[in-house]
Amino acid sequence: MSSIPPALLSRLRADLKPFLTSPPPGCHLSQDPDNILKLNGSITGPEGTPFEGGAFMISIELSNRYPFTPPKLRFLTKIYHPNISPSGLTCLSTLKSRPSGTWSPAISLYSLMTTVRVLISEPEWDDILENDVYEDYKRGGWEGKAKEWTRRYAGEGGEEKGKRGREEEEEEHKGKRGKVEEVGKGSNMTTTATTTTTTTTKTSI
């Protein structure tokens, strides 16, 4: 790892201090013991939502240019949410640089975690990542499935199941191996073999 700028270390200490003394409601965040620019944390599901009672593990990666570039936040626990992808990435303008996003160096990790927890409880249905979730929402079945996933993957003892579920879902969404498509017209037949290599990314916590 390249040397970390002193200004970044100072900023990181300031960002993490509130998590030791007065963390935001329902949020926990700490440094990875093996990498100072990696953070491990959890967000509890807000009361009165389908995610109530769940503890969702997350990871945050910072670059040497933080806070001038936004963090990379990923959910490690499987969650049925329209703004969170199968790989755990979050569709949130705060996590994108301008002009496409609203990230600013003034945004602290405290503020970021609070914003993500609000997103969990108040999905943005006009900015979805998961069409399947949206279809369930239109049919009125979204909350029931979100509650079931919360119980199964984010409830007591669900951390490992949640991570395994995330990996299985990545495999399903990234493609099938050795898929063969045959396209024929008249006496001419063309066989196209499309092979997709699936890579699963696993983050240790």
Short mmCIF file of C-alpha atoms in Angstrom, two decimals:
data_model
loop_
_atom_site.label_atom_id
_atom_site.label_comp_id
_atom_site.label_asym_id
_atom_site.label_seq_id
_atom_site.Cartn_x
_atom_site.Cartn_y
_atom_site.Cartn_z
CA MET A 1 0.00 0.00 0.00
CA SER A 2 1.23 3.47 -0.86
CA SER A 3 1.83 5.93 1.94
CA ILE A 4 -1.29 7.56 3.30
CA PRO A 5 -1.36 11.38 3.28
CA PRO A 6 -1.30 12.87 6.80
CA ALA A 7 -4.34 15.01 5.95
CA LEU A 8 -6.31 11.87 5.13
CA LEU A 9 -5.32 10.24 8.43
CA SER A 10 -6.41 13.33 10.30
CA ARG A 11 -9.73 13.40 8.49
CA LEU A 12 -10.30 9.70 9.09
CA ARG A 13 -9.67 10.08 12.82
CA ALA A 14 -12.16 12.94 12.94
CA ASP A 15 -14.73 10.93 10.97
CA LEU A 16 -14.46 7.87 13.20
CA LYS A 17 -14.39 9.64 16.57
CA PRO A 18 -18.21 10.01 16.81
CA PHE A 19 -18.61 6.26 16.29
CA LEU A 20 -16.64 5.71 19.51
CA THR A 21 -18.49 8.26 21.60
CA SER A 22 -21.94 8.92 20.14
CA PRO A 23 -22.62 6.90 16.97
CA PRO A 24 -25.61 7.62 14.75
CA PRO A 25 -28.71 5.59 15.67
CA GLY A 26 -28.57 2.06 14.36
CA CYS A 27 -25.07 2.38 12.91
CA HIS A 28 -21.68 0.94 13.78
CA LEU A 29 -18.38 1.55 11.99
CA SER A 30 -14.75 0.66 12.72
CA GLN A 31 -11.44 0.29 10.90
CA ASP A 32 -10.41 -3.03 9.42
CA PRO A 33 -7.44 -4.30 11.48
CA ASP A 34 -5.50 -5.15 8.31
CA ASN A 35 -6.17 -2.06 6.21
CA ILE A 36 -6.60 1.47 7.53
CA LEU A 37 -8.55 2.49 4.43
CA LYS A 38 -11.13 -0.26 4.85
CA LEU A 39 -13.99 0.08 7.30
CA ASN A 40 -16.38 -2.56 8.60
CA GLY A 41 -19.78 -1.76 9.95
CA SER A 42 -23.41 -2.63 10.36
CA ILE A 43 -26.76 -0.91 10.00
CA THR A 44 -29.83 -2.10 11.89
CA GLY A 45 -33.15 -2.08 10.12
CA PRO A 46 -35.27 0.92 11.19
CA GLU A 47 -38.39 0.24 13.24
CA GLY A 48 -41.66 0.14 11.36
CA THR A 49 -40.02 -1.05 8.12
CA PRO A 50 -39.71 -4.50 6.53
CA PHE A 51 -36.08 -4.46 7.69
CA GLU A 52 -36.84 -4.05 11.39
CA GLY A 53 -34.91 -6.53 13.53
CA GLY A 54 -32.19 -7.08 10.95
CA ALA A 55 -28.49 -6.27 11.20
CA PHE A 56 -26.99 -5.60 7.77
CA MET A 57 -23.22 -5.87 7.50
CA ILE A 58 -21.46 -3.37 5.25
CA SER A 59 -17.94 -2.55 4.10
CA ILE A 60 -16.53 0.83 3.08
CA GLU A 61 -13.38 1.34 1.05
CA LEU A 62 -11.60 4.69 0.89
CA SER A 63 -9.06 5.85 -1.66
CA ASN A 64 -5.98 7.96 -1.00
CA ARG A 65 -7.97 10.90 -2.38
CA TYR A 66 -10.70 10.72 0.28
CA PRO A 67 -12.59 12.94 1.05
CA PHE A 68 -12.27 14.43 -2.44
CA THR A 69 -13.54 11.18 -3.94
CA PRO A 70 -16.51 9.34 -2.42
CA PRO A 71 -16.18 6.08 -0.49
CA LYS A 72 -17.21 2.75 -1.99
CA LEU A 73 -19.92 1.23 0.17
CA ARG A 74 -21.11 -2.34 -0.21
CA PHE A 75 -23.73 -4.37 1.62
CA LEU A 76 -22.36 -7.76 2.63
CA THR A 77 -25.69 -9.02 3.92
CA LYS A 78 -28.31 -9.95 1.38
CA ILE A 79 -31.18 -7.44 1.37
CA TYR A 80 -34.34 -7.20 -0.74
CA HIS A 81 -34.25 -3.52 -1.65
CA PRO A 82 -34.84 -1.66 -4.94
CA ASN A 83 -31.76 0.56 -4.55
CA ILE A 84 -29.26 -2.17 -3.62
CA SER A 85 -27.83 -4.47 -6.29
CA PRO A 86 -27.23 -8.24 -6.05
CA SER A 87 -23.53 -7.50 -5.48
CA GLY A 88 -24.38 -5.14 -2.60
CA LEU A 89 -23.70 -1.85 -4.38
CA THR A 90 -25.96 1.04 -3.43
CA CYS A 91 -27.70 3.43 -5.80
CA LEU A 92 -27.31 6.67 -3.88
CA SER A 93 -26.34 10.07 -5.27
CA THR A 94 -24.25 10.77 -2.16
CA LEU A 95 -21.89 7.98 -3.23
CA LYS A 96 -21.27 9.51 -6.66
CA SER A 97 -18.95 12.36 -7.60
CA ARG A 98 -20.35 15.49 -9.20
CA PRO A 99 -21.88 16.22 -11.65
CA SER A 100 -23.71 12.86 -11.72
CA GLY A 101 -23.84 12.69 -7.93
CA THR A 102 -23.85 14.92 -4.87
CA TRP A 103 -20.71 13.82 -3.04
CA SER A 104 -18.86 16.63 -1.27
CA PRO A 105 -15.72 16.57 0.93
CA ALA A 106 -17.90 18.12 3.62
CA ILE A 107 -19.88 14.88 3.96
CA SER A 108 -18.63 12.84 6.91
CA LEU A 109 -18.85 9.10 7.43
CA TYR A 110 -21.37 9.84 10.19
CA SER A 111 -23.58 11.65 7.68
CA LEU A 112 -23.09 8.95 5.05
CA MET A 113 -24.13 6.12 7.36
CA THR A 114 -27.18 8.10 8.47
CA THR A 115 -28.16 8.71 4.84
CA VAL A 116 -27.81 5.03 3.94
CA ARG A 117 -30.01 4.03 6.88
CA VAL A 118 -32.65 6.51 5.72
CA LEU A 119 -32.48 4.97 2.24
CA ILE A 120 -33.15 1.55 3.74
CA SER A 121 -36.35 2.80 5.34
CA GLU A 122 -37.37 5.09 2.47
CA PRO A 123 -36.57 3.41 -0.87
CA GLU A 124 -36.30 5.63 -3.93
CA TRP A 125 -38.68 3.93 -6.33
CA ASP A 126 -37.86 6.34 -9.16
CA ASP A 127 -34.16 5.36 -9.10
CA ILE A 128 -34.20 1.58 -8.88
CA LEU A 129 -31.42 -0.95 -9.45
CA GLU A 130 -33.52 -4.09 -9.15
CA ASN A 131 -36.45 -4.46 -11.56
CA ASP A 132 -37.61 -7.67 -9.87
CA VAL A 133 -38.08 -5.80 -6.60
CA TYR A 134 -39.99 -3.06 -8.41
CA GLU A 135 -42.30 -5.61 -10.05
CA ASP A 136 -43.04 -7.09 -6.62
CA TYR A 137 -43.70 -3.57 -5.35
CA LYS A 138 -46.29 -2.96 -8.08
CA ARG A 139 -47.98 -6.26 -7.23
CA GLY A 140 -48.00 -5.43 -3.53
CA GLY A 141 -45.68 -8.27 -2.56
CA TRP A 142 -42.47 -6.38 -1.89
CA GLU A 143 -42.80 -5.87 1.87
CA GLY A 144 -43.54 -9.51 2.57
CA LYS A 145 -40.46 -10.70 0.72
CA ALA A 146 -38.29 -7.97 2.26
CA LYS A 147 -39.40 -9.11 5.73
CA GLU A 148 -38.66 -12.74 4.90
CA TRP A 149 -35.16 -11.93 3.65
CA THR A 150 -34.52 -9.81 6.71
CA ARG A 151 -35.52 -12.69 8.98
CA ARG A 152 -33.55 -15.24 6.97
CA TYR A 153 -30.34 -13.34 6.21
CA ALA A 154 -30.10 -10.43 8.65
CA GLY A 155 -31.71 -11.91 11.74
CA GLU A 156 -29.96 -13.65 14.62
CA GLY A 157 -27.43 -16.09 13.22
CA GLY A 158 -28.09 -14.88 9.71
CA GLU A 159 -24.78 -13.14 8.98
CA GLU A 160 -23.09 -16.09 7.27
CA LYS A 161 -26.29 -17.04 5.44
CA GLY A 162 -26.58 -13.45 4.28
CA LYS A 163 -23.08 -13.45 2.82
CA ARG A 164 -23.63 -16.83 1.16
CA GLY A 165 -26.91 -15.61 -0.26
CA ARG A 166 -25.18 -12.54 -1.67
CA GLU A 167 -22.56 -14.71 -3.41
CA GLU A 168 -25.18 -17.07 -4.82
CA GLU A 169 -27.16 -14.14 -6.19
CA GLU A 170 -24.06 -12.66 -7.83
CA GLU A 171 -23.54 -15.98 -9.63
CA GLU A 172 -27.13 -16.00 -10.85
CA HIS A 173 -27.10 -12.42 -12.11
CA LYS A 174 -23.69 -12.40 -13.76
CA GLY A 175 -24.46 -15.15 -16.23
CA LYS A 176 -24.51 -18.83 -17.01
CA ARG A 177 -21.52 -20.74 -18.35
CA GLY A 178 -21.52 -22.34 -21.76
CA LYS A 179 -24.86 -20.99 -22.93
CA VAL A 180 -25.43 -21.94 -26.57
CA GLU A 181 -27.73 -20.00 -28.85
CA GLU A 182 -28.74 -21.39 -32.22
CA VAL A 183 -30.00 -18.99 -34.81
CA GLY A 184 -31.22 -20.48 -38.09
CA LYS A 185 -32.94 -19.21 -41.18
CA GLY A 186 -33.75 -21.48 -44.11
CA SER A 187 -30.88 -23.82 -44.84
CA ASN A 188 -28.33 -21.57 -43.16
CA MET A 189 -27.73 -22.34 -39.47
CA THR A 190 -25.36 -20.36 -37.24
CA THR A 191 -24.41 -21.63 -33.83
CA THR A 192 -23.05 -19.10 -31.40
CA ALA A 193 -21.52 -20.18 -28.14
CA THR A 194 -21.50 -17.48 -25.55
CA THR A 195 -19.45 -18.09 -22.48
CA THR A 196 -19.60 -15.72 -19.58
CA THR A 197 -16.97 -15.88 -16.89
CA THR A 198 -18.43 -15.16 -13.50
CA THR A 199 -16.29 -13.61 -10.84
CA THR A 200 -17.45 -13.49 -7.25
CA THR A 201 -16.04 -10.77 -5.07
CA LYS A 202 -15.88 -11.57 -1.39
CA THR A 203 -15.00 -9.01 1.19
CA SER A 204 -13.72 -10.14 4.55
CA ILE A 205 -15.16 -8.53 7.64
#
